[in-house]
Amino acid sequence: LTFPLLSVTVLVSFGSSMLYGYNLAVVNSPAAHIKAFYNATWSQRYGHGLASGSLTLLYSLTVSIFALGGLVGSLLVGVLVERYGRKGTLSRSALLVLLAGGFMSFSRELGSPEMVIIGRSITGLHSGSPPLTPGICLSVVPLYLGEIAPKNLRGFLGLMPSIFICLGVFFAQVLGLPELLGKDRFWPLFLSVVVIPASLQLLLLHCFPESPRYLLIERNDVCRATEALHRFLGTPDVQDVIEEMKEEQRSLSSVEMVSVWQLLRDRSVRWQTLSVVVVNAGMQLSGIDAIWFYTNTIFENAGIPVFQIPYTTVGTGAIEVVAGLIGCFTIEKLGRRPLIITGFCAMGICSAGITVSLLLQTDLPWMHYVSVVCVVGIIAGFCMGPAGVPFLMTAELFTQSHRPAAYIVGGSLNWFCNFTIGFIFPFLQMSAGAFCYLVFCGVCLLVALYVYLIIPETKNKTFMEISHIFA
């Protein structure tokens, strides 16, 4: 693991993936303050406040519009990476975060809830950055890292973005404490902190090369690809890697970059495409976004004292970082399949556990703590595998001609399901109560079963070998 390879991995994960995690959790702690701002602004404009249902609807839109922006971003990925390359797309997307930060930071001064919603949608367009997670950056980061990493480090570097997603969630939880930015007067600043990592990425990313695989296969620039490999791998002998990429280039010489429609109709990659659909949709329908978006509400319904909730939330954030590190450092030993299967199974079991604990907490007060343990279990299970492995697998399951279209399909589903969960969960919780978590339980267990039966292990295999296994 060379210093340039590690440095660029940390930089793009910090400047892109961490923002995704931060934006997932940043609306959790200031929810009451934002709702109060919306209500006060409505009263000033129209002479009366918002009804409870209308306020819930407006706030749900604020939470879920992030995913709608990510959906748009995921649709742009293929065009952007083809025109500007991986590094160029990441640099340009950082400008979106600066624009979004400006909207959200001045929203209260200008008395405009619309600016909060617009800012959230623009950050989603960027985070279209998970894995994934994915708008622009959640697709491009694992694509870039998957292409610059040697085979023996592809899993380790591919899960680094998921670590930073967990760190982003954790930082949002820490900064949201009442002693820091959790006060009413600080919530616009809290939302716009995202401009700091984006600015660092914009300033420093030009110091690193473009993806050598992109340079050679798509731009036919052997010289720059060789220089990039020397820089990333730290060795003068890169001929074997060059030959592997040339072999892939020759195999693709008669094949154009496929569109999404062509990908969906291509029977030769039918199972790869279906696998991307199942894993990416399952990743969001697992309920993890409901946990991140509405952690405080879930803990409040579980009976945790209000003054303890922010600190309980921070504790769950610390555990998810540890779980992410465990997944990152074990993926090359255990492989992709064990991590993702174990993660989804743990999430399914814990989702059922939340339902049981909520039903029994009236008769058994200690069930409050079972609810907290189950929430922690869902987050830990997600961070160990499902947080990063789906994006890594999307890069590994397809050759160069199909990869951008595959990311568009996976990213679009990812964000559509993210939007759906973020928008309907408060209403689902009101109508189904404790039983709403059984829906997530079923999704998790079905995805785990699909991965076990269909998806092969991709550890230490070239892109062409993986393609042959499916064939």
Coordinates of N, CA and C in Angstrom, one line a residue, residues 86 144 146-151 154 210-230 232-233 238-253 399-401 403 462-464:
R86 N -12.8 10.1 -14.0 CA -13.2 9.9 -12.6 C -12.8 11.1 -11.8
Y144 N -13.6 4.9 -9.1 CA -12.2 5.4 -9.2 C -11.3 4.5 -8.3
G146 N -11.8 1.4 -7.3 CA -11.7 0.0 -7.8 C -10.8 -0.1 -9.0
E147 N -10.6 1.0 -9.7 CA -9.8 1.0 -10.9 C -8.3 1.3 -10.6
I148 N -8.0 2.0 -9.5 CA -6.6 2.3 -9.2 C -6.0 1.3 -8.3
A149 N -6.8 0.4 -7.6 CA -6.3 -0.5 -6.6 C -5.8 -1.8 -7.3
P150 N -4.7 -2.3 -6.8 CA -4.3 -3.7 -7.3 C -5.3 -4.7 -6.7
K151 N -5.3 -5.9 -7.3 CA -6.3 -6.9 -7.0 C -6.3 -7.3 -5.5
R154 N -8.1 -4.4 -3.6 CA -9.3 -3.8 -4.1 C -10.4 -3.8 -3.0
E210 N -5.2 10.6 -12.9 CA -6.5 10.0 -13.2 C -6.4 8.5 -13.2
S211 N -7.5 7.8 -13.2 CA -7.5 6.4 -13.2 C -6.7 5.8 -14.4
P212 N -5.7 5.0 -14.1 CA -4.9 4.4 -15.3 C -5.8 3.5 -16.2
R213 N -6.7 2.8 -15.6 CA -7.6 2.0 -16.4 C -8.5 2.9 -17.3
Y214 N -8.9 4.0 -16.8 CA -9.7 4.9 -17.7 C -8.8 5.5 -18.8
L215 N -7.6 5.9 -18.4 CA -6.7 6.5 -19.4 C -6.3 5.5 -20.5
L216 N -6.1 4.3 -20.2 CA -5.7 3.3 -21.2 C -6.8 2.8 -22.0
I217 N -7.9 2.3 -21.3 CA -9.0 1.7 -22.0 C -9.9 2.7 -22.8
E218 N -10.2 3.8 -22.1 CA -11.1 4.7 -22.8 C -10.5 5.8 -23.5
R219 N -9.2 6.2 -23.1 CA -8.5 7.3 -23.8 C -7.3 6.8 -24.6
N220 N -7.0 5.5 -24.5 CA -5.9 4.9 -25.2 C -4.6 5.7 -25.0
D221 N -4.4 6.2 -23.8 CA -3.2 6.9 -23.5 C -2.3 6.0 -22.6
V222 N -1.5 5.2 -23.3 CA -0.6 4.3 -22.6 C 0.4 5.0 -21.7
C223 N 0.9 6.1 -22.2 CA 2.0 6.8 -21.5 C 1.5 7.3 -20.2
R224 N 0.4 8.0 -20.2 CA -0.2 8.6 -18.9 C -0.7 7.5 -18.0
A225 N -1.2 6.4 -18.6 CA -1.6 5.3 -17.8 C -0.5 4.6 -17.0
T226 N 0.7 4.5 -17.8 CA 1.9 3.9 -17.1 C 2.4 4.8 -16.0
E227 N 2.4 6.1 -16.3 CA 2.9 7.0 -15.2 C 2.0 7.0 -14.0
A228 N 0.7 6.9 -14.2 CA -0.3 6.8 -13.1 C 0.0 5.5 -12.3
L229 N 0.2 4.4 -13.0 CA 0.5 3.1 -12.3 C 1.8 3.2 -11.5
H230 N 2.8 3.8 -12.1 CA 4.1 4.0 -11.3 C 3.8 4.7 -10.0
F232 N 0.9 5.2 -8.4 CA 0.0 4.6 -7.4 C 0.6 3.3 -6.8
L233 N 1.3 2.5 -7.6 CA 1.8 1.2 -7.2 C 3.2 1.3 -6.6
V238 N 5.4 -2.3 -14.1 CA 3.9 -2.4 -14.2 C 3.4 -3.0 -15.5
Q239 N 4.3 -3.7 -16.2 CA 3.9 -4.2 -17.5 C 2.8 -5.3 -17.4
D240 N 2.8 -6.1 -16.3 CA 1.8 -7.1 -16.2 C 0.4 -6.4 -16.1
V241 N 0.3 -5.3 -15.3 CA -0.9 -4.6 -15.2 C -1.4 -4.0 -16.5
I242 N -0.4 -3.4 -17.2 CA -0.7 -2.8 -18.5 C -1.2 -3.9 -19.5
E243 N -0.6 -5.0 -19.5 CA -1.0 -6.1 -20.4 C -2.4 -6.6 -20.1
E244 N -2.7 -6.6 -18.8 CA -4.1 -7.0 -18.3 C -5.1 -6.0 -18.9
M245 N -4.8 -4.7 -18.8 CA -5.7 -3.7 -19.2 C -5.8 -3.7 -20.7
K246 N -4.7 -4.0 -21.4 CA -4.7 -4.0 -22.9 C -5.6 -5.2 -23.3
E247 N -5.5 -6.3 -22.6 CA -6.3 -7.5 -22.9 C -7.8 -7.1 -22.8
E248 N -8.1 -6.4 -21.8 CA -9.5 -6.0 -21.6 C -9.9 -5.0 -22.7
Q249 N -9.0 -4.1 -23.1 CA -9.2 -3.2 -24.1 C -9.5 -3.9 -25.5
R250 N -8.7 -4.9 -25.7 CA -8.8 -5.7 -27.0 C -10.2 -6.4 -27.0
S251 N -10.6 -6.9 -25.9 CA -11.8 -7.6 -25.8 C -13.0 -6.7 -26.0
L252 N -12.8 -5.4 -25.7 CA -13.8 -4.4 -25.8 C -13.7 -3.6 -27.1
S253 N -12.7 -3.9 -27.9 CA -12.4 -3.0 -29.0 C -13.6 -3.0 -30.0
T399 N -17.4 -5.5 -16.9 CA -16.2 -5.0 -17.6 C -16.4 -3.5 -17.9
Q400 N -15.4 -2.9 -18.4 CA -15.3 -1.4 -18.6 C -16.5 -0.9 -19.4
S401 N -17.0 -1.7 -20.4 CA -18.0 -1.2 -21.3 C -19.4 -1.1 -20.6
R403 N -19.7 -0.9 -17.1 CA -19.6 -0.4 -15.7 C -20.4 0.9 -15.4
T462 N -9.8 -11.1 -11.5 CA -9.8 -9.9 -12.4 C -11.2 -9.7 -12.9
F463 N -11.5 -8.6 -13.5 CA -12.8 -8.3 -14.0 C -13.2 -9.4 -15.1
M464 N -12.3 -9.8 -15.9 CA -12.6 -10.8 -16.9 C -12.9 -12.1 -16.3

